[in-house]
Amino acid sequence: MADENKLEKIISLAKRRGFVYPSSEIYGGYASVYDYGPRGVELKNNIKKSWWNEMVYKRADVVGLDSAIFMHPKTWEASGHVEGFSDSLVECKKCHHRFKSDNQKTCPDCGGELTEEKNFNLLVEAKMGVTDEAKSKAYLRGETCQGIYLNFQNVLNSTRQKIPFGIAQIGKAFRNEITPKNFIFRTREFEQMEMQFFIPPDKKLAQETFDYWKQERLNWYLNLGIDSKKLRFREHTNDERAHYALAAEDIEYNTPFGGWKEFEGIHNRGDWDLSRHSKYSGKDLGYLEPDGTRVIPWIIETSAGVDRAFLMFLLDSYKHDKDKNRIYLSLHKSLVPVQVAVFPLLGNKLELISKAKEVFDNLVKQGFIAEWDDRGNIGKRYYSQDEIGTPHCVTIDFDTLEKNEVTVRDRDTAIQEKVSIDKLVKYLKK
Ligand code: GAP
């Protein structure tokens, strides 16, 4: 498939099959904002579940957190975002589009005249308070990890954790991105899966911990079936590194929209965050070592985007089977929105429908995420389940009534097999 069309095809499939819709369509849309539909919310939840499982449940040294989106506004002064989280841009006087200057004089979009460079802050502002006069400026968080730093002492005091240990969190973040683009790749509202690992301040230990988490994070994508040839690490240059980072490497994926792009960052944030919050809050966020010395822990961070991971899984699993003239998503089985679809061969034969309902109800009772479809013909139903990535379709036909056997079709090979109903659950679980 010509790679340049792939994103367009995925955007179209995502809408057609209920993964992602453009926001506020009935009002003419709202640029670069997206809603996740019935299949999308399942895939997204499964991505988050897999991450949480790997980063929290499978480990004794990482605990979870769910901090609020609003935080004391001083948080963002301390974090350096009010000062350092900005882009210098020019604006077109005619169409008001904004661009990185690049020494151009006229607008690349409409040919209009450009302003001098101005600073645009990426933090999204909100007003808190009831009456107009009493409203005060607040920010929607620009990264989820700040809530982790503000609760570092709370977690220490309320759990058995001692450094080295980590705190993980999944949640929304907001940025006034200048150029949101490429579908859900860069948007102004997005979700992050972040883990902050607190360690004693030591350069060698920081490097070892950084290398360890790099590999752990890469393995997460590989274990979920992402093509290893399309993944790589890339180290940030001195100019690129964020204001808080001593070292930064991205996990990049080779996309059809401009090649290698960042999907996750691994950062050594040193003592930047805890010392800044200590200074701005006047509270000592140090840690008492067993020998009685007080230190400010260093932080190794892993920061992944849920929406970007979602896009990576769609890009990587999108397959065109030319022989059978079908599109299917070869999504990892732990991520699929629907695990099994159940069809009565004909949607108007009562005995088939009633037998198929029995099979469906039993699968649901056994814990499967199942979908029922009795519309149109079998071919169309297969076609739609392939595009959702459903690993198995189970058809109840006249043989089922006679021999208690169903036909199970495999998503990746399109091979159909007869399976006796009493062995179906075991077959699907395997
Ligand atoms: N706490 C560190 C941090 O936020 P970042 O490199 O700015 O680091 C981390 O962001 C990850 O968050 C990115 O690798 C990406 O997956 C996701 N992300 C950042 N900005 C985004 C945006 N505008 N839209 C979608 N995802 C975004």
PDB file of C-alpha atoms in Angstrom, residues 86-313:
ATOM      1  CA  SER A  86       6.760  28.689  25.110  1.00  0.00           C
ATOM      2  CA  ASP A  87       7.379  29.043  21.411  1.00  0.00           C
ATOM      3  CA  SER A  88       8.502  32.131  19.561  1.00  0.00           C
ATOM      4  CA  LEU A  89       6.206  32.606  16.549  1.00  0.00           C
ATOM      5  CA  VAL A  90       5.071  34.979  13.854  1.00  0.00           C
ATOM      6  CA  GLU A  91       1.382  35.514  13.107  1.00  0.00           C
ATOM      7  CA  CYS A  92      -0.240  36.311   9.746  1.00  0.00           C
ATOM      8  CA  LYS A  93      -2.054  39.669   9.955  1.00  0.00           C
ATOM      9  CA  LYS A  94      -4.640  38.449   7.456  1.00  0.00           C
ATOM     10  CA  CYS A  95      -5.547  34.814   8.280  1.00  0.00           C
ATOM     11  CA  HIS A  96      -4.054  34.830  11.831  1.00  0.00           C
ATOM     12  CA  HIS A  97      -2.323  31.493  11.325  1.00  0.00           C
ATOM     13  CA  ARG A  98       0.849  31.150  13.372  1.00  0.00           C
ATOM     14  CA  PHE A  99       4.178  29.733  12.277  1.00  0.00           C
ATOM     15  CA  LYS A 100       7.707  29.226  13.510  1.00  0.00           C
ATOM     16  CA  SER A 101       9.482  32.228  11.985  1.00  0.00           C
ATOM     17  CA  ASP A 102      11.955  30.478   9.651  1.00  0.00           C
ATOM     18  CA  ASN A 103      12.851  33.965   8.352  1.00  0.00           C
ATOM     19  CA  GLN A 104       9.864  34.109   6.031  1.00  0.00           C
ATOM     20  CA  LYS A 105       8.165  37.450   5.243  1.00  0.00           C
ATOM     21  CA  THR A 106       4.782  36.349   3.881  1.00  0.00           C
ATOM     22  CA  CYS A 107       2.242  33.805   5.122  1.00  0.00           C
ATOM     23  CA  PRO A 108       2.709  30.337   3.550  1.00  0.00           C
ATOM     24  CA  ASP A 109      -1.072  29.801   3.792  1.00  0.00           C
ATOM     25  CA  CYS A 110      -2.518  33.023   2.316  1.00  0.00           C
ATOM     26  CA  GLY A 111       0.440  35.228   1.343  1.00  0.00           C
ATOM     27  CA  GLY A 112      -0.476  37.822   4.007  1.00  0.00           C
ATOM     28  CA  GLU A 113       2.029  39.971   5.895  1.00  0.00           C
ATOM     29  CA  LEU A 114       3.572  38.470   9.049  1.00  0.00           C
ATOM     30  CA  THR A 115       4.006  40.133  12.465  1.00  0.00           C
ATOM     31  CA  GLU A 116       7.280  40.360  14.398  1.00  0.00           C
ATOM     32  CA  GLU A 117       8.028  37.245  16.473  1.00  0.00           C
ATOM     33  CA  LYS A 118       5.876  36.927  19.617  1.00  0.00           C
ATOM     34  CA  ASN A 119       6.024  34.485  22.509  1.00  0.00           C
ATOM     35  CA  PHE A 120       3.131  32.031  22.789  1.00  0.00           C
ATOM     36  CA  ASN A 121       2.834  29.991  25.965  1.00  0.00           C
ATOM     37  CA  LEU A 122       1.699  26.403  25.518  1.00  0.00           C
ATOM     38  CA  LEU A 123      -0.132  26.172  28.868  1.00  0.00           C
ATOM     39  CA  VAL A 124      -3.925  26.275  28.505  1.00  0.00           C
ATOM     40  CA  GLU A 125      -5.403  28.846  30.873  1.00  0.00           C
ATOM     41  CA  ALA A 126      -8.730  28.619  32.683  1.00  0.00           C
ATOM     42  CA  LYS A 127     -10.581  30.903  35.075  1.00  0.00           C
ATOM     43  CA  MET A 128     -11.602  29.513  38.473  1.00  0.00           C
ATOM     44  CA  GLY A 129     -14.198  31.132  40.740  1.00  0.00           C
ATOM     45  CA  VAL A 130     -17.889  31.953  40.665  1.00  0.00           C
ATOM     46  CA  THR A 131     -18.186  35.683  40.095  1.00  0.00           C
ATOM     47  CA  ASP A 132     -16.365  37.581  37.361  1.00  0.00           C
ATOM     48  CA  GLU A 133     -14.427  39.743  39.847  1.00  0.00           C
ATOM     49  CA  ALA A 134     -13.292  36.824  41.974  1.00  0.00           C
ATOM     50  CA  LYS A 135     -12.140  34.667  39.101  1.00  0.00           C
ATOM     51  CA  SER A 136      -8.488  33.785  39.217  1.00  0.00           C
ATOM     52  CA  LYS A 137      -6.193  32.302  36.636  1.00  0.00           C
ATOM     53  CA  ALA A 138      -5.663  28.556  36.717  1.00  0.00           C
ATOM     54  CA  TYR A 139      -4.035  26.190  34.253  1.00  0.00           C
ATOM     55  CA  LEU A 140      -5.128  22.913  32.775  1.00  0.00           C
ATOM     56  CA  ARG A 141      -2.131  20.685  33.432  1.00  0.00           C
ATOM     57  CA  GLY A 142       0.439  20.632  30.642  1.00  0.00           C
ATOM     58  CA  GLU A 143       1.851  17.277  31.816  1.00  0.00           C
ATOM     59  CA  THR A 144       0.409  14.792  34.291  1.00  0.00           C
ATOM     60  CA  CYS A 145       3.658  14.221  36.212  1.00  0.00           C
ATOM     61  CA  GLN A 146       3.401  17.484  38.189  1.00  0.00           C
ATOM     62  CA  GLY A 147       0.593  15.933  40.261  1.00  0.00           C
ATOM     63  CA  ILE A 148       3.005  13.114  41.097  1.00  0.00           C
ATOM     64  CA  TYR A 149       5.684  15.507  42.396  1.00  0.00           C
ATOM     65  CA  LEU A 150       3.143  17.374  44.552  1.00  0.00           C
ATOM     66  CA  ASN A 151       2.115  14.064  46.127  1.00  0.00           C
ATOM     67  CA  PHE A 152       5.605  12.582  46.525  1.00  0.00           C
ATOM     68  CA  GLN A 153       5.619  13.123  50.306  1.00  0.00           C
ATOM     69  CA  ASN A 154       2.004  11.940  50.679  1.00  0.00           C
ATOM     70  CA  VAL A 155       2.801   8.664  48.940  1.00  0.00           C
ATOM     71  CA  LEU A 156       5.970   8.192  51.009  1.00  0.00           C
ATOM     72  CA  ASN A 157       4.036   8.799  54.226  1.00  0.00           C
ATOM     73  CA  SER A 158       1.083   6.580  53.385  1.00  0.00           C
ATOM     74  CA  THR A 159       2.709   3.506  51.802  1.00  0.00           C
ATOM     75  CA  ARG A 160       5.673   1.254  52.577  1.00  0.00           C
ATOM     76  CA  GLN A 161       7.648   2.582  49.610  1.00  0.00           C
ATOM     77  CA  LYS A 162      11.240   3.756  49.990  1.00  0.00           C
ATOM     78  CA  ILE A 163      13.447   5.096  47.222  1.00  0.00           C
ATOM     79  CA  PRO A 164      14.137   3.752  44.679  1.00  0.00           C
ATOM     80  CA  PHE A 165      10.443   3.506  43.794  1.00  0.00           C
ATOM     81  CA  GLY A 166       8.034   4.894  41.243  1.00  0.00           C
ATOM     82  CA  ILE A 167       4.611   6.544  40.980  1.00  0.00           C
ATOM     83  CA  ALA A 168       2.514   5.995  37.860  1.00  0.00           C
ATOM     84  CA  GLN A 169      -0.444   7.960  36.585  1.00  0.00           C
ATOM     85  CA  ILE A 170      -2.700   8.088  33.535  1.00  0.00           C
ATOM     86  CA  GLY A 171      -4.670  11.207  32.706  1.00  0.00           C
ATOM     87  CA  LYS A 172      -5.500  14.105  30.457  1.00  0.00           C
ATOM     88  CA  ALA A 173      -3.029  16.861  29.632  1.00  0.00           C
ATOM     89  CA  PHE A 174      -3.594  20.053  27.644  1.00  0.00           C
ATOM     90  CA  ARG A 175      -1.315  22.194  25.494  1.00  0.00           C
ATOM     91  CA  ASN A 176      -1.944  25.138  23.220  1.00  0.00           C
ATOM     92  CA  GLU A 177      -0.095  23.386  20.420  1.00  0.00           C
ATOM     93  CA  ILE A 178       0.697  25.808  17.617  1.00  0.00           C
ATOM     94  CA  THR A 179       0.338  23.256  14.879  1.00  0.00           C
ATOM     95  CA  PRO A 180      -1.874  20.369  15.968  1.00  0.00           C
ATOM     96  CA  LYS A 181      -1.880  17.861  13.118  1.00  0.00           C
ATOM     97  CA  ASN A 182      -1.816  14.310  11.823  1.00  0.00           C
ATOM     98  CA  PHE A 183      -5.127  13.138  13.257  1.00  0.00           C
ATOM     99  CA  ILE A 184      -4.704  12.200  16.955  1.00  0.00           C
ATOM    100  CA  PHE A 185      -0.900  12.492  16.814  1.00  0.00           C
ATOM    101  CA  ARG A 186      -0.731  16.102  17.988  1.00  0.00           C
ATOM    102  CA  THR A 187      -3.822  17.589  19.618  1.00  0.00           C
ATOM    103  CA  ARG A 188      -4.515  20.196  22.289  1.00  0.00           C
ATOM    104  CA  GLU A 189      -6.247  17.744  24.619  1.00  0.00           C
ATOM    105  CA  PHE A 190      -4.561  14.365  24.984  1.00  0.00           C
ATOM    106  CA  GLU A 191      -3.882  11.655  27.507  1.00  0.00           C
ATOM    107  CA  GLN A 192      -0.551  10.671  29.020  1.00  0.00           C
ATOM    108  CA  MET A 193       0.683   7.520  30.776  1.00  0.00           C
ATOM    109  CA  GLU A 194       3.560   8.695  32.945  1.00  0.00           C
ATOM    110  CA  MET A 195       5.763   7.009  35.526  1.00  0.00           C
ATOM    111  CA  GLN A 196       8.219   8.883  37.722  1.00  0.00           C
ATOM    112  CA  PHE A 197      10.943   6.739  39.312  1.00  0.00           C
ATOM    113  CA  PHE A 198      12.605   8.354  42.331  1.00  0.00           C
ATOM    114  CA  ILE A 199      16.233   7.391  42.973  1.00  0.00           C
ATOM    115  CA  PRO A 200      19.074   8.538  45.227  1.00  0.00           C
ATOM    116  CA  PRO A 201      21.039  11.353  43.528  1.00  0.00           C
ATOM    117  CA  ASP A 202      23.817   9.511  41.745  1.00  0.00           C
ATOM    118  CA  LYS A 203      24.925   9.923  38.127  1.00  0.00           C
ATOM    119  CA  LYS A 204      25.868   6.295  37.564  1.00  0.00           C
ATOM    120  CA  LEU A 205      22.644   5.000  39.122  1.00  0.00           C
ATOM    121  CA  ALA A 206      20.662   7.531  37.076  1.00  0.00           C
ATOM    122  CA  GLN A 207      22.244   6.247  33.860  1.00  0.00           C
ATOM    123  CA  GLU A 208      21.583   2.611  34.788  1.00  0.00           C
ATOM    124  CA  THR A 209      17.975   3.374  35.737  1.00  0.00           C
ATOM    125  CA  PHE A 210      17.493   5.387  32.546  1.00  0.00           C
ATOM    126  CA  ASP A 211      18.823   2.504  30.405  1.00  0.00           C
ATOM    127  CA  TYR A 212      16.679  -0.003  32.280  1.00  0.00           C
ATOM    128  CA  TRP A 213      13.438   1.928  31.739  1.00  0.00           C
ATOM    129  CA  LYS A 214      14.270   2.612  28.094  1.00  0.00           C
ATOM    130  CA  GLN A 215      14.397  -1.112  27.460  1.00  0.00           C
ATOM    131  CA  GLU A 216      11.301  -1.858  29.554  1.00  0.00           C
ATOM    132  CA  ARG A 217       9.282   0.673  27.591  1.00  0.00           C
ATOM    133  CA  LEU A 218      10.506  -0.535  24.221  1.00  0.00           C
ATOM    134  CA  ASN A 219       9.597  -4.091  25.233  1.00  0.00           C
ATOM    135  CA  TRP A 220       6.037  -2.998  26.006  1.00  0.00           C
ATOM    136  CA  TYR A 221       5.476  -1.994  22.370  1.00  0.00           C
ATOM    137  CA  LEU A 222       7.284  -5.089  21.057  1.00  0.00           C
ATOM    138  CA  ASN A 223       5.299  -7.446  23.282  1.00  0.00           C
ATOM    139  CA  LEU A 224       2.107  -5.907  21.948  1.00  0.00           C
ATOM    140  CA  GLY A 225       3.163  -6.861  18.451  1.00  0.00           C
ATOM    141  CA  ILE A 226       4.608  -3.621  17.036  1.00  0.00           C
ATOM    142  CA  ASP A 227       7.028  -4.269  14.161  1.00  0.00           C
ATOM    143  CA  SER A 228      10.551  -3.939  15.628  1.00  0.00           C
ATOM    144  CA  LYS A 229      11.862  -2.486  12.350  1.00  0.00           C
ATOM    145  CA  LYS A 230       9.561   0.483  12.789  1.00  0.00           C
ATOM    146  CA  LEU A 231      10.740   1.337  16.309  1.00  0.00           C
ATOM    147  CA  ARG A 232      13.930   3.071  17.377  1.00  0.00           C
ATOM    148  CA  PHE A 233      15.417   5.253  20.121  1.00  0.00           C
ATOM    149  CA  ARG A 234      16.550   8.766  19.355  1.00  0.00           C
ATOM    150  CA  GLU A 235      18.587  10.896  21.717  1.00  0.00           C
ATOM    151  CA  HIS A 236      17.651  14.570  22.028  1.00  0.00           C
ATOM    152  CA  THR A 237      20.261  17.115  21.024  1.00  0.00           C
ATOM    153  CA  ASN A 238      21.232  19.822  23.549  1.00  0.00           C
ATOM    154  CA  ASP A 239      18.932  22.312  21.781  1.00  0.00           C
ATOM    155  CA  GLU A 240      15.932  20.005  21.832  1.00  0.00           C
ATOM    156  CA  ARG A 241      15.992  18.933  25.462  1.00  0.00           C
ATOM    157  CA  ALA A 242      13.176  20.322  27.635  1.00  0.00           C
ATOM    158  CA  HIS A 243      14.143  22.754  30.374  1.00  0.00           C
ATOM    159  CA  TYR A 244      13.904  20.043  33.068  1.00  0.00           C
ATOM    160  CA  ALA A 245      15.881  17.267  31.356  1.00  0.00           C
ATOM    161  CA  LEU A 246      19.501  16.236  31.952  1.00  0.00           C
ATOM    162  CA  ALA A 247      19.066  13.485  29.352  1.00  0.00           C
ATOM    163  CA  ALA A 248      16.198  12.605  27.014  1.00  0.00           C
ATOM    164  CA  GLU A 249      15.557   9.860  24.495  1.00  0.00           C
ATOM    165  CA  ASP A 250      12.444   9.272  22.460  1.00  0.00           C
ATOM    166  CA  ILE A 251      10.887   6.034  21.342  1.00  0.00           C
ATOM    167  CA  GLU A 252      10.114   6.770  17.709  1.00  0.00           C
ATOM    168  CA  TYR A 253       7.889   4.986  15.217  1.00  0.00           C
ATOM    169  CA  ASN A 254       8.340   5.197  11.461  1.00  0.00           C
ATOM    170  CA  THR A 255       5.049   6.774  10.384  1.00  0.00           C
ATOM    171  CA  PRO A 256       3.585   7.209   6.895  1.00  0.00           C
ATOM    172  CA  PHE A 257       3.243  10.962   7.618  1.00  0.00           C
ATOM    173  CA  GLY A 258       6.821  12.219   7.573  1.00  0.00           C
ATOM    174  CA  GLY A 259       8.796   9.226   8.814  1.00  0.00           C
ATOM    175  CA  TRP A 260      10.215   8.809  12.316  1.00  0.00           C
ATOM    176  CA  LYS A 261       8.171  10.564  15.005  1.00  0.00           C
ATOM    177  CA  GLU A 262       8.188  10.650  18.815  1.00  0.00           C
ATOM    178  CA  PHE A 263       5.665   8.414  20.569  1.00  0.00           C
ATOM    179  CA  GLU A 264       7.211   8.327  24.051  1.00  0.00           C
ATOM    180  CA  GLY A 265       9.939  10.138  25.963  1.00  0.00           C
ATOM    181  CA  ILE A 266      12.308   8.775  28.609  1.00  0.00           C
ATOM    182  CA  HIS A 267      13.870  11.578  30.636  1.00  0.00           C
ATOM    183  CA  ASN A 268      16.420  12.018  33.370  1.00  0.00           C
ATOM    184  CA  ARG A 269      14.930  15.032  35.211  1.00  0.00           C
ATOM    185  CA  GLY A 270      17.638  15.067  37.899  1.00  0.00           C
ATOM    186  CA  ASP A 271      16.535  16.946  41.026  1.00  0.00           C
ATOM    187  CA  TRP A 272      14.848  19.740  39.012  1.00  0.00           C
ATOM    188  CA  ASP A 273      11.249  19.052  39.995  1.00  0.00           C
ATOM    189  CA  LEU A 274      11.545  18.256  43.686  1.00  0.00           C
ATOM    190  CA  SER A 275      14.015  21.070  44.371  1.00  0.00           C
ATOM    191  CA  ARG A 276      11.895  23.614  42.492  1.00  0.00           C
ATOM    192  CA  HIS A 277       8.728  22.560  44.334  1.00  0.00           C
ATOM    193  CA  SER A 278      10.650  22.644  47.640  1.00  0.00           C
ATOM    194  CA  LYS A 279      11.754  26.188  46.840  1.00  0.00           C
ATOM    195  CA  TYR A 280       8.379  27.497  45.628  1.00  0.00           C
ATOM    196  CA  SER A 281       6.263  25.833  48.337  1.00  0.00           C
ATOM    197  CA  GLY A 282       8.679  26.340  51.208  1.00  0.00           C
ATOM    198  CA  LYS A 283       8.194  22.622  52.075  1.00  0.00           C
ATOM    199  CA  ASP A 284      11.204  20.356  52.226  1.00  0.00           C
ATOM    200  CA  LEU A 285      10.608  17.569  49.697  1.00  0.00           C
ATOM    201  CA  GLY A 286      13.865  15.856  50.620  1.00  0.00           C
ATOM    202  CA  TYR A 287      14.191  12.225  51.592  1.00  0.00           C
ATOM    203  CA  LEU A 288      15.890  10.891  54.691  1.00  0.00           C
ATOM    204  CA  GLU A 289      18.421   8.209  53.794  1.00  0.00           C
ATOM    205  CA  PRO A 290      18.882   5.314  56.280  1.00  0.00           C
ATOM    206  CA  ASP A 291      22.212   6.898  57.368  1.00  0.00           C
ATOM    207  CA  GLY A 292      20.402  10.111  58.360  1.00  0.00           C
ATOM    208  CA  THR A 293      21.438  12.294  55.397  1.00  0.00           C
ATOM    209  CA  ARG A 294      18.718  14.273  53.665  1.00  0.00           C
ATOM    210  CA  VAL A 295      18.770  14.214  49.860  1.00  0.00           C
ATOM    211  CA  ILE A 296      16.593  15.496  47.043  1.00  0.00           C
ATOM    212  CA  PRO A 297      15.842  12.384  44.938  1.00  0.00           C
ATOM    213  CA  TRP A 298      16.464  12.366  41.224  1.00  0.00           C
ATOM    214  CA  ILE A 299      13.732  11.354  38.828  1.00  0.00           C
ATOM    215  CA  ILE A 300      13.783   9.083  35.802  1.00  0.00           C
ATOM    216  CA  GLU A 301      10.579   9.547  33.864  1.00  0.00           C
ATOM    217  CA  THR A 302       8.796   7.472  31.225  1.00  0.00           C
ATOM    218  CA  SER A 303       6.155   9.519  29.420  1.00  0.00           C
ATOM    219  CA  ALA A 304       3.903   7.943  26.793  1.00  0.00           C
ATOM    220  CA  GLY A 305       0.892   9.368  24.964  1.00  0.00           C
ATOM    221  CA  VAL A 306      -2.248   7.220  25.023  1.00  0.00           C
ATOM    222  CA  ASP A 307      -3.535   8.758  21.792  1.00  0.00           C
ATOM    223  CA  ARG A 308      -0.185   8.305  20.074  1.00  0.00           C
ATOM    224  CA  ALA A 309       0.028   4.691  21.202  1.00  0.00           C
ATOM    225  CA  PHE A 310      -3.531   4.232  19.889  1.00  0.00           C
ATOM    226  CA  LEU A 311      -2.429   5.656  16.528  1.00  0.00           C
ATOM    227  CA  MET A 312       0.685   3.483  16.475  1.00  0.00           C
ATOM    228  CA  PHE A 313      -1.394   0.340  17.068  1.00  0.00           C
TER     229      PHE A 313
END
